[in-house]
Amino acid sequence: MNSFEKPQCYCCEKIATTKDHIPPKCFFPKKKDLSDGNHDYTNNLITVPACSDHNNSRSKDDEYTAAVIAMASTSSLALTLFKSKWVRALLRREGLLGKRIFLTAKSARVISRKNRVLIPYNTTAISCEMQRIERVIESIARALYYLESGYTKKCTGSCIIKSPKFLNRDLSYSQDAYILDPINQAFIHLEKYQELGLARKGKNPDVFYYQFFKTTDKNFVIRMVFYNDFTFLVYLQEKESMSSSIIFTV
């Protein structure tokens, strides 16, 4: 794209008429959402060119996903944000958002893993609407791919979304969690030793940062981390192919 061409929307072929925040702005606390009121995380947000349809098409999904991630994260920032912003949101509009989230809530005892130690604890379990969450995360991933390409390439292939944070319905760890853990650790290792340029990207890393990695089969993995706790690994295929394995060379 030359300097005279108007960029297209990150999600379709239309000429962009606006900009979409990536992740959506509702993920980021405002001053009024924080007890000290000294930091505004809504500055220096990532944006990508978008058409009006795709900029406004998933606002309810954005809110649902942001609330679930904040509620399920263990960081103090996420907890503060949930108590201040999302509790208000759950109570307004006749409580529709709250009903969607807490309709399936139940008391549960689960096992947490920390430094290979299993720790049982009591909590509340909810059944997430994964299709809504995956729509939001996929949109973020495709937007980041477009951003990384300098607005010259879009990912038109499949998008595989995984997170080790989600449990099976019986509250056991999913098989994905055990598979994803070494991949997640590979990202941490590569970042720590400054290998393959795996730097954290994002001006507000306490809320969101991402890492972009090209795999040996010329596809891409994006590691997204919300509130320094809630991780998604997104595998993007530039073009549809028979293989869907994630291959790392560390």
PDB file of C-alpha atoms in Angstrom:
ATOM      1  CA  MET A   1       0.000   0.000   0.000  1.00  0.00           C
ATOM      2  CA  ASN A   2       1.497   3.359  -1.019  1.00  0.00           C
ATOM      3  CA  SER A   3       1.036   6.609   0.904  1.00  0.00           C
ATOM      4  CA  PHE A   4      -1.780   7.758  -1.414  1.00  0.00           C
ATOM      5  CA  GLU A   5      -3.953   4.674  -1.028  1.00  0.00           C
ATOM      6  CA  LYS A   6      -6.607   4.562   1.634  1.00  0.00           C
ATOM      7  CA  PRO A   7      -6.267   1.463   3.818  1.00  0.00           C
ATOM      8  CA  GLN A   8      -8.897  -1.230   3.768  1.00  0.00           C
ATOM      9  CA  CYS A   9     -10.771  -2.503   6.790  1.00  0.00           C
ATOM     10  CA  TYR A  10      -8.780  -5.167   8.631  1.00  0.00           C
ATOM     11  CA  CYS A  11     -11.717  -7.569   8.375  1.00  0.00           C
ATOM     12  CA  CYS A  12     -13.095  -7.054   4.848  1.00  0.00           C
ATOM     13  CA  GLU A  13     -12.359  -5.424   1.497  1.00  0.00           C
ATOM     14  CA  LYS A  14     -14.154  -2.142   2.226  1.00  0.00           C
ATOM     15  CA  ILE A  15     -12.215   1.110   2.453  1.00  0.00           C
ATOM     16  CA  ALA A  16     -11.688   1.971   6.128  1.00  0.00           C
ATOM     17  CA  THR A  17     -13.749   4.885   7.404  1.00  0.00           C
ATOM     18  CA  THR A  18     -12.821   4.637  11.087  1.00  0.00           C
ATOM     19  CA  LYS A  19     -10.407   2.952  13.487  1.00  0.00           C
ATOM     20  CA  ASP A  20     -11.079  -0.017  15.753  1.00  0.00           C
ATOM     21  CA  HIS A  21      -9.373  -0.347  19.135  1.00  0.00           C
ATOM     22  CA  ILE A  22      -7.467  -3.598  19.535  1.00  0.00           C
ATOM     23  CA  PRO A  23      -8.326  -4.993  22.052  1.00  0.00           C
ATOM     24  CA  PRO A  24     -11.651  -3.168  22.429  1.00  0.00           C
ATOM     25  CA  LYS A  25     -11.530  -0.079  24.622  1.00  0.00           C
ATOM     26  CA  CYS A  26     -13.791  -1.666  27.245  1.00  0.00           C
ATOM     27  CA  PHE A  27     -10.871  -3.883  28.359  1.00  0.00           C
ATOM     28  CA  PHE A  28      -8.931  -0.850  29.599  1.00  0.00           C
ATOM     29  CA  PRO A  29      -9.628   0.868  32.955  1.00  0.00           C
ATOM     30  CA  LYS A  30     -10.320   4.584  33.070  1.00  0.00           C
ATOM     31  CA  LYS A  31      -9.170   6.756  35.962  1.00  0.00           C
ATOM     32  CA  LYS A  32     -12.603   6.532  37.585  1.00  0.00           C
ATOM     33  CA  ASP A  33     -12.339   2.728  37.614  1.00  0.00           C
ATOM     34  CA  LEU A  34      -9.222   2.726  39.810  1.00  0.00           C
ATOM     35  CA  SER A  35      -9.019   3.504  43.511  1.00  0.00           C
ATOM     36  CA  ASP A  36      -5.996   5.800  43.199  1.00  0.00           C
ATOM     37  CA  GLY A  37      -7.287   7.468  40.030  1.00  0.00           C
ATOM     38  CA  ASN A  38      -3.728   8.240  38.979  1.00  0.00           C
ATOM     39  CA  HIS A  39      -3.478   6.215  35.791  1.00  0.00           C
ATOM     40  CA  ASP A  40      -5.577   6.220  32.659  1.00  0.00           C
ATOM     41  CA  TYR A  41      -5.018   3.014  30.717  1.00  0.00           C
ATOM     42  CA  THR A  42      -7.123   4.263  27.795  1.00  0.00           C
ATOM     43  CA  ASN A  43      -4.198   6.257  26.365  1.00  0.00           C
ATOM     44  CA  ASN A  44      -1.896   4.943  23.623  1.00  0.00           C
ATOM     45  CA  LEU A  45      -4.207   2.118  22.585  1.00  0.00           C
ATOM     46  CA  ILE A  46      -3.600   0.022  19.471  1.00  0.00           C
ATOM     47  CA  THR A  47      -5.907   0.894  16.569  1.00  0.00           C
ATOM     48  CA  VAL A  48      -6.374  -0.530  13.080  1.00  0.00           C
ATOM     49  CA  PRO A  49      -8.308   0.756  10.052  1.00  0.00           C
ATOM     50  CA  ALA A  50     -11.890  -0.506  10.020  1.00  0.00           C
ATOM     51  CA  CYS A  51     -15.205  -0.001   8.280  1.00  0.00           C
ATOM     52  CA  SER A  52     -18.147   1.202  10.352  1.00  0.00           C
ATOM     53  CA  ASP A  53     -19.815  -2.232  10.230  1.00  0.00           C
ATOM     54  CA  HIS A  54     -16.875  -4.125  11.728  1.00  0.00           C
ATOM     55  CA  ASN A  55     -16.111  -1.362  14.227  1.00  0.00           C
ATOM     56  CA  ASN A  56     -19.565  -1.665  15.774  1.00  0.00           C
ATOM     57  CA  SER A  57     -20.590  -5.254  15.041  1.00  0.00           C
ATOM     58  CA  ARG A  58     -19.531  -7.012  18.257  1.00  0.00           C
ATOM     59  CA  SER A  59     -19.890  -4.483  21.073  1.00  0.00           C
ATOM     60  CA  LYS A  60     -21.984  -6.853  23.223  1.00  0.00           C
ATOM     61  CA  ASP A  61     -19.512  -9.690  22.664  1.00  0.00           C
ATOM     62  CA  ASP A  62     -16.674  -7.290  23.547  1.00  0.00           C
ATOM     63  CA  GLU A  63     -18.312  -6.415  26.865  1.00  0.00           C
ATOM     64  CA  TYR A  64     -19.097 -10.034  27.680  1.00  0.00           C
ATOM     65  CA  THR A  65     -15.530 -11.157  26.940  1.00  0.00           C
ATOM     66  CA  ALA A  66     -13.912  -8.279  28.816  1.00  0.00           C
ATOM     67  CA  ALA A  67     -16.063  -8.939  31.892  1.00  0.00           C
ATOM     68  CA  VAL A  68     -15.354 -12.693  31.890  1.00  0.00           C
ATOM     69  CA  ILE A  69     -11.587 -12.211  31.487  1.00  0.00           C
ATOM     70  CA  ALA A  70     -11.434  -9.552  34.227  1.00  0.00           C
ATOM     71  CA  MET A  71     -13.492 -11.738  36.560  1.00  0.00           C
ATOM     72  CA  ALA A  72     -11.348 -14.830  35.910  1.00  0.00           C
ATOM     73  CA  SER A  73      -7.962 -13.088  36.168  1.00  0.00           C
ATOM     74  CA  THR A  74      -5.946 -13.158  39.373  1.00  0.00           C
ATOM     75  CA  SER A  75      -4.208  -9.778  39.093  1.00  0.00           C
ATOM     76  CA  SER A  76      -5.119  -6.968  41.483  1.00  0.00           C
ATOM     77  CA  LEU A  77      -5.757  -4.638  38.533  1.00  0.00           C
ATOM     78  CA  ALA A  78      -8.299  -7.033  37.011  1.00  0.00           C
ATOM     79  CA  LEU A  79     -10.013  -7.482  40.384  1.00  0.00           C
ATOM     80  CA  THR A  80     -10.241  -3.713  40.905  1.00  0.00           C
ATOM     81  CA  LEU A  81     -11.598  -3.237  37.395  1.00  0.00           C
ATOM     82  CA  PHE A  82     -14.190  -5.963  37.836  1.00  0.00           C
ATOM     83  CA  LYS A  83     -15.423  -4.561  41.149  1.00  0.00           C
ATOM     84  CA  SER A  84     -15.583  -0.960  39.938  1.00  0.00           C
ATOM     85  CA  LYS A  85     -16.575  -1.139  36.267  1.00  0.00           C
ATOM     86  CA  TRP A  86     -18.082  -4.521  35.577  1.00  0.00           C
ATOM     87  CA  VAL A  87     -20.227  -4.792  38.683  1.00  0.00           C
ATOM     88  CA  ARG A  88     -21.902  -1.560  37.535  1.00  0.00           C
ATOM     89  CA  ALA A  89     -22.301  -3.004  34.042  1.00  0.00           C
ATOM     90  CA  LEU A  90     -23.755  -6.233  35.408  1.00  0.00           C
ATOM     91  CA  LEU A  91     -26.415  -4.286  37.298  1.00  0.00           C
ATOM     92  CA  ARG A  92     -27.505  -1.939  34.524  1.00  0.00           C
ATOM     93  CA  ARG A  93     -29.742  -2.724  31.537  1.00  0.00           C
ATOM     94  CA  GLU A  94     -31.958  -4.857  33.769  1.00  0.00           C
ATOM     95  CA  GLY A  95     -28.963  -7.022  34.573  1.00  0.00           C
ATOM     96  CA  LEU A  96     -28.877  -8.732  31.158  1.00  0.00           C
ATOM     97  CA  LEU A  97     -25.087  -9.047  31.076  1.00  0.00           C
ATOM     98  CA  GLY A  98     -25.022 -10.340  34.638  1.00  0.00           C
ATOM     99  CA  LYS A  99     -27.698 -12.909  33.887  1.00  0.00           C
ATOM    100  CA  ARG A 100     -25.752 -14.207  30.884  1.00  0.00           C
ATOM    101  CA  ILE A 101     -22.596 -14.606  32.959  1.00  0.00           C
ATOM    102  CA  PHE A 102     -23.978 -15.902  36.254  1.00  0.00           C
ATOM    103  CA  LEU A 103     -26.932 -17.966  35.029  1.00  0.00           C
ATOM    104  CA  THR A 104     -24.843 -21.151  35.266  1.00  0.00           C
ATOM    105  CA  ALA A 105     -22.774 -20.170  38.326  1.00  0.00           C
ATOM    106  CA  LYS A 106     -22.156 -22.867  40.914  1.00  0.00           C
ATOM    107  CA  SER A 107     -19.828 -23.460  43.847  1.00  0.00           C
ATOM    108  CA  ALA A 108     -16.842 -25.607  42.961  1.00  0.00           C
ATOM    109  CA  ARG A 109     -13.611 -26.980  44.330  1.00  0.00           C
ATOM    110  CA  VAL A 110     -10.801 -27.000  41.806  1.00  0.00           C
ATOM    111  CA  ILE A 111      -7.108 -27.758  41.723  1.00  0.00           C
ATOM    112  CA  SER A 112      -4.671 -24.988  40.872  1.00  0.00           C
ATOM    113  CA  ARG A 113      -1.169 -25.653  39.606  1.00  0.00           C
ATOM    114  CA  LYS A 114       1.633 -23.362  40.778  1.00  0.00           C
ATOM    115  CA  ASN A 115       5.286 -24.259  40.271  1.00  0.00           C
ATOM    116  CA  ARG A 116       4.193 -27.877  39.724  1.00  0.00           C
ATOM    117  CA  VAL A 117       2.404 -27.894  43.085  1.00  0.00           C
ATOM    118  CA  LEU A 118      -1.302 -28.812  43.112  1.00  0.00           C
ATOM    119  CA  ILE A 119      -3.330 -26.504  45.352  1.00  0.00           C
ATOM    120  CA  PRO A 120      -7.057 -27.161  45.971  1.00  0.00           C
ATOM    121  CA  TYR A 121      -9.326 -24.181  46.613  1.00  0.00           C
ATOM    122  CA  ASN A 122     -13.001 -23.247  46.637  1.00  0.00           C
ATOM    123  CA  THR A 123     -14.370 -20.915  43.987  1.00  0.00           C
ATOM    124  CA  THR A 124     -17.347 -20.186  41.744  1.00  0.00           C
ATOM    125  CA  ALA A 125     -17.524 -21.875  38.338  1.00  0.00           C
ATOM    126  CA  ILE A 126     -19.434 -20.490  35.364  1.00  0.00           C
ATOM    127  CA  SER A 127     -20.046 -21.912  31.904  1.00  0.00           C
ATOM    128  CA  CYS A 128     -18.645 -19.472  29.353  1.00  0.00           C
ATOM    129  CA  GLU A 129     -20.191 -18.745  25.966  1.00  0.00           C
ATOM    130  CA  MET A 130     -17.040 -19.721  24.109  1.00  0.00           C
ATOM    131  CA  GLN A 131     -18.299 -18.733  20.663  1.00  0.00           C
ATOM    132  CA  ARG A 132     -18.658 -15.129  21.815  1.00  0.00           C
ATOM    133  CA  ILE A 133     -15.214 -15.087  23.413  1.00  0.00           C
ATOM    134  CA  GLU A 134     -13.608 -16.702  20.370  1.00  0.00           C
ATOM    135  CA  ARG A 135     -15.222 -14.162  18.016  1.00  0.00           C
ATOM    136  CA  VAL A 136     -13.591 -11.348  19.969  1.00  0.00           C
ATOM    137  CA  ILE A 137     -10.180 -13.016  20.248  1.00  0.00           C
ATOM    138  CA  GLU A 138     -10.205 -13.952  16.550  1.00  0.00           C
ATOM    139  CA  SER A 139     -11.014 -10.371  15.616  1.00  0.00           C
ATOM    140  CA  ILE A 140      -8.117  -9.126  17.762  1.00  0.00           C
ATOM    141  CA  ALA A 141      -5.763 -11.684  16.187  1.00  0.00           C
ATOM    142  CA  ARG A 142      -6.676 -10.804  12.606  1.00  0.00           C
ATOM    143  CA  ALA A 143      -6.326  -7.103  13.411  1.00  0.00           C
ATOM    144  CA  LEU A 144      -2.866  -7.634  14.924  1.00  0.00           C
ATOM    145  CA  TYR A 145      -1.811  -9.622  11.858  1.00  0.00           C
ATOM    146  CA  TYR A 146      -2.922  -6.726   9.637  1.00  0.00           C
ATOM    147  CA  LEU A 147      -1.070  -4.276  11.877  1.00  0.00           C
ATOM    148  CA  GLU A 148       2.127  -6.342  11.834  1.00  0.00           C
ATOM    149  CA  SER A 149       2.044  -6.465   8.023  1.00  0.00           C
ATOM    150  CA  GLY A 150       1.918  -2.674   7.776  1.00  0.00           C
ATOM    151  CA  TYR A 151      -1.692  -2.896   6.536  1.00  0.00           C
ATOM    152  CA  THR A 152      -0.575  -4.819   3.442  1.00  0.00           C
ATOM    153  CA  LYS A 153      -1.683  -8.389   4.242  1.00  0.00           C
ATOM    154  CA  LYS A 154      -4.730  -9.959   5.845  1.00  0.00           C
ATOM    155  CA  CYS A 155      -5.016 -13.430   7.255  1.00  0.00           C
ATOM    156  CA  THR A 156      -7.663 -15.226   5.207  1.00  0.00           C
ATOM    157  CA  GLY A 157      -6.946 -18.716   6.505  1.00  0.00           C
ATOM    158  CA  SER A 158      -8.239 -20.466   9.592  1.00  0.00           C
ATOM    159  CA  CYS A 159      -7.815 -19.232  13.139  1.00  0.00           C
ATOM    160  CA  ILE A 160      -7.350 -21.679  16.025  1.00  0.00           C
ATOM    161  CA  ILE A 161      -7.869 -20.214  19.507  1.00  0.00           C
ATOM    162  CA  LYS A 162      -6.742 -21.921  22.699  1.00  0.00           C
ATOM    163  CA  SER A 163      -6.309 -20.909  26.334  1.00  0.00           C
ATOM    164  CA  PRO A 164      -5.005 -22.935  29.286  1.00  0.00           C
ATOM    165  CA  LYS A 165      -7.344 -20.994  31.600  1.00  0.00           C
ATOM    166  CA  PHE A 166     -10.526 -22.832  30.640  1.00  0.00           C
ATOM    167  CA  LEU A 167     -11.519 -26.083  32.357  1.00  0.00           C
ATOM    168  CA  ASN A 168     -13.634 -29.016  31.228  1.00  0.00           C
ATOM    169  CA  ARG A 169     -17.255 -29.176  32.329  1.00  0.00           C
ATOM    170  CA  ASP A 170     -16.254 -31.570  35.113  1.00  0.00           C
ATOM    171  CA  LEU A 171     -13.774 -28.864  36.284  1.00  0.00           C
ATOM    172  CA  SER A 172     -10.728 -30.927  35.349  1.00  0.00           C
ATOM    173  CA  TYR A 173      -7.939 -29.420  33.293  1.00  0.00           C
ATOM    174  CA  SER A 174      -8.520 -29.868  29.588  1.00  0.00           C
ATOM    175  CA  GLN A 175      -6.064 -31.711  27.386  1.00  0.00           C
ATOM    176  CA  ASP A 176      -5.405 -28.358  25.736  1.00  0.00           C
ATOM    177  CA  ALA A 177      -4.062 -26.989  29.023  1.00  0.00           C
ATOM    178  CA  TYR A 178      -1.348 -29.649  29.170  1.00  0.00           C
ATOM    179  CA  ILE A 179      -0.449 -29.203  25.500  1.00  0.00           C
ATOM    180  CA  LEU A 180      -0.433 -25.411  25.656  1.00  0.00           C
ATOM    181  CA  ASP A 181       1.686 -25.105  28.785  1.00  0.00           C
ATOM    182  CA  PRO A 182       5.020 -25.930  27.057  1.00  0.00           C
ATOM    183  CA  ILE A 183       4.114 -23.618  24.166  1.00  0.00           C
ATOM    184  CA  ASN A 184       3.367 -20.835  26.619  1.00  0.00           C
ATOM    185  CA  GLN A 185       6.655 -21.527  28.405  1.00  0.00           C
ATOM    186  CA  ALA A 186       8.480 -21.390  25.060  1.00  0.00           C
ATOM    187  CA  PHE A 187       7.252 -17.835  24.546  1.00  0.00           C
ATOM    188  CA  ILE A 188       8.424 -16.888  28.051  1.00  0.00           C
ATOM    189  CA  HIS A 189      11.835 -18.505  27.414  1.00  0.00           C
ATOM    190  CA  LEU A 190      12.309 -16.763  24.059  1.00  0.00           C
ATOM    191  CA  GLU A 191      11.346 -13.411  25.560  1.00  0.00           C
ATOM    192  CA  LYS A 192      13.612 -13.838  28.601  1.00  0.00           C
ATOM    193  CA  TYR A 193      16.659 -14.630  26.502  1.00  0.00           C
ATOM    194  CA  GLN A 194      15.741 -12.128  23.777  1.00  0.00           C
ATOM    195  CA  GLU A 195      15.593 -14.775  21.094  1.00  0.00           C
ATOM    196  CA  LEU A 196      13.768 -14.449  17.760  1.00  0.00           C
ATOM    197  CA  GLY A 197      12.698 -10.889  18.569  1.00  0.00           C
ATOM    198  CA  LEU A 198       9.852 -12.006  20.824  1.00  0.00           C
ATOM    199  CA  ALA A 199       9.364  -8.699  22.601  1.00  0.00           C
ATOM    200  CA  ARG A 200       6.146  -7.737  24.337  1.00  0.00           C
ATOM    201  CA  LYS A 201       4.110  -5.296  22.279  1.00  0.00           C
ATOM    202  CA  GLY A 202       1.498  -2.900  23.630  1.00  0.00           C
ATOM    203  CA  LYS A 203       1.761   0.420  25.489  1.00  0.00           C
ATOM    204  CA  ASN A 204      -0.331  -0.789  28.447  1.00  0.00           C
ATOM    205  CA  PRO A 205       1.173  -4.215  29.268  1.00  0.00           C
ATOM    206  CA  ASP A 206      -0.526  -4.374  32.679  1.00  0.00           C
ATOM    207  CA  VAL A 207      -3.794  -4.680  30.740  1.00  0.00           C
ATOM    208  CA  PHE A 208      -2.729  -6.261  27.452  1.00  0.00           C
ATOM    209  CA  TYR A 209       0.355  -7.217  25.532  1.00  0.00           C
ATOM    210  CA  TYR A 210       1.021  -9.593  22.657  1.00  0.00           C
ATOM    211  CA  GLN A 211       3.887 -11.473  21.060  1.00  0.00           C
ATOM    212  CA  PHE A 212       4.022 -12.416  17.397  1.00  0.00           C
ATOM    213  CA  PHE A 213       5.870 -15.522  16.261  1.00  0.00           C
ATOM    214  CA  LYS A 214       6.328 -17.030  12.800  1.00  0.00           C
ATOM    215  CA  THR A 215       6.337 -20.831  12.925  1.00  0.00           C
ATOM    216  CA  THR A 216       8.479 -23.201  10.892  1.00  0.00           C
ATOM    217  CA  ASP A 217       5.575 -23.842   8.513  1.00  0.00           C
ATOM    218  CA  LYS A 218       5.347 -20.097   7.722  1.00  0.00           C
ATOM    219  CA  ASN A 219       2.186 -19.566   9.691  1.00  0.00           C
ATOM    220  CA  PHE A 220       1.870 -17.492  12.842  1.00  0.00           C
ATOM    221  CA  VAL A 221       1.199 -17.808  16.550  1.00  0.00           C
ATOM    222  CA  ILE A 222       0.075 -14.814  18.566  1.00  0.00           C
ATOM    223  CA  ARG A 223       0.351 -14.970  22.334  1.00  0.00           C
ATOM    224  CA  MET A 224      -2.074 -12.528  23.968  1.00  0.00           C
ATOM    225  CA  VAL A 225      -1.881 -11.816  27.685  1.00  0.00           C
ATOM    226  CA  PHE A 226      -4.592  -9.895  29.534  1.00  0.00           C
ATOM    227  CA  TYR A 227      -3.908  -8.430  32.994  1.00  0.00           C
ATOM    228  CA  ASN A 228      -0.578 -10.312  33.186  1.00  0.00           C
ATOM    229  CA  ASP A 229      -2.520 -13.500  33.814  1.00  0.00           C
ATOM    230  CA  PHE A 230      -5.092 -14.603  31.234  1.00  0.00           C
ATOM    231  CA  THR A 231      -3.354 -16.036  28.171  1.00  0.00           C
ATOM    232  CA  PHE A 232      -4.648 -16.931  24.722  1.00  0.00           C
ATOM    233  CA  LEU A 233      -2.588 -18.638  22.033  1.00  0.00           C
ATOM    234  CA  VAL A 234      -3.921 -18.004  18.551  1.00  0.00           C
ATOM    235  CA  TYR A 235      -2.663 -19.970  15.556  1.00  0.00           C
ATOM    236  CA  LEU A 236      -3.182 -18.161  12.250  1.00  0.00           C
ATOM    237  CA  GLN A 237      -2.803 -19.893   8.913  1.00  0.00           C
ATOM    238  CA  GLU A 238      -2.042 -17.546   6.028  1.00  0.00           C
ATOM    239  CA  LYS A 239      -3.829 -19.972   3.724  1.00  0.00           C
ATOM    240  CA  GLU A 240      -5.952 -23.010   4.364  1.00  0.00           C
ATOM    241  CA  SER A 241      -3.872 -26.182   4.560  1.00  0.00           C
ATOM    242  CA  MET A 242      -4.341 -29.792   5.576  1.00  0.00           C
ATOM    243  CA  SER A 243      -2.130 -29.519   8.658  1.00  0.00           C
ATOM    244  CA  SER A 244      -3.270 -27.711  11.792  1.00  0.00           C
ATOM    245  CA  SER A 245      -0.353 -28.603  14.075  1.00  0.00           C
ATOM    246  CA  ILE A 246       1.533 -25.870  15.910  1.00  0.00           C
ATOM    247  CA  ILE A 247       5.259 -26.234  15.363  1.00  0.00           C
ATOM    248  CA  PHE A 248       7.888 -24.420  17.427  1.00  0.00           C
ATOM    249  CA  THR A 249      11.625 -24.478  17.062  1.00  0.00           C
ATOM    250  CA  VAL A 250      13.217 -23.249  20.288  1.00  0.00           C
TER     251      VAL A 250
END
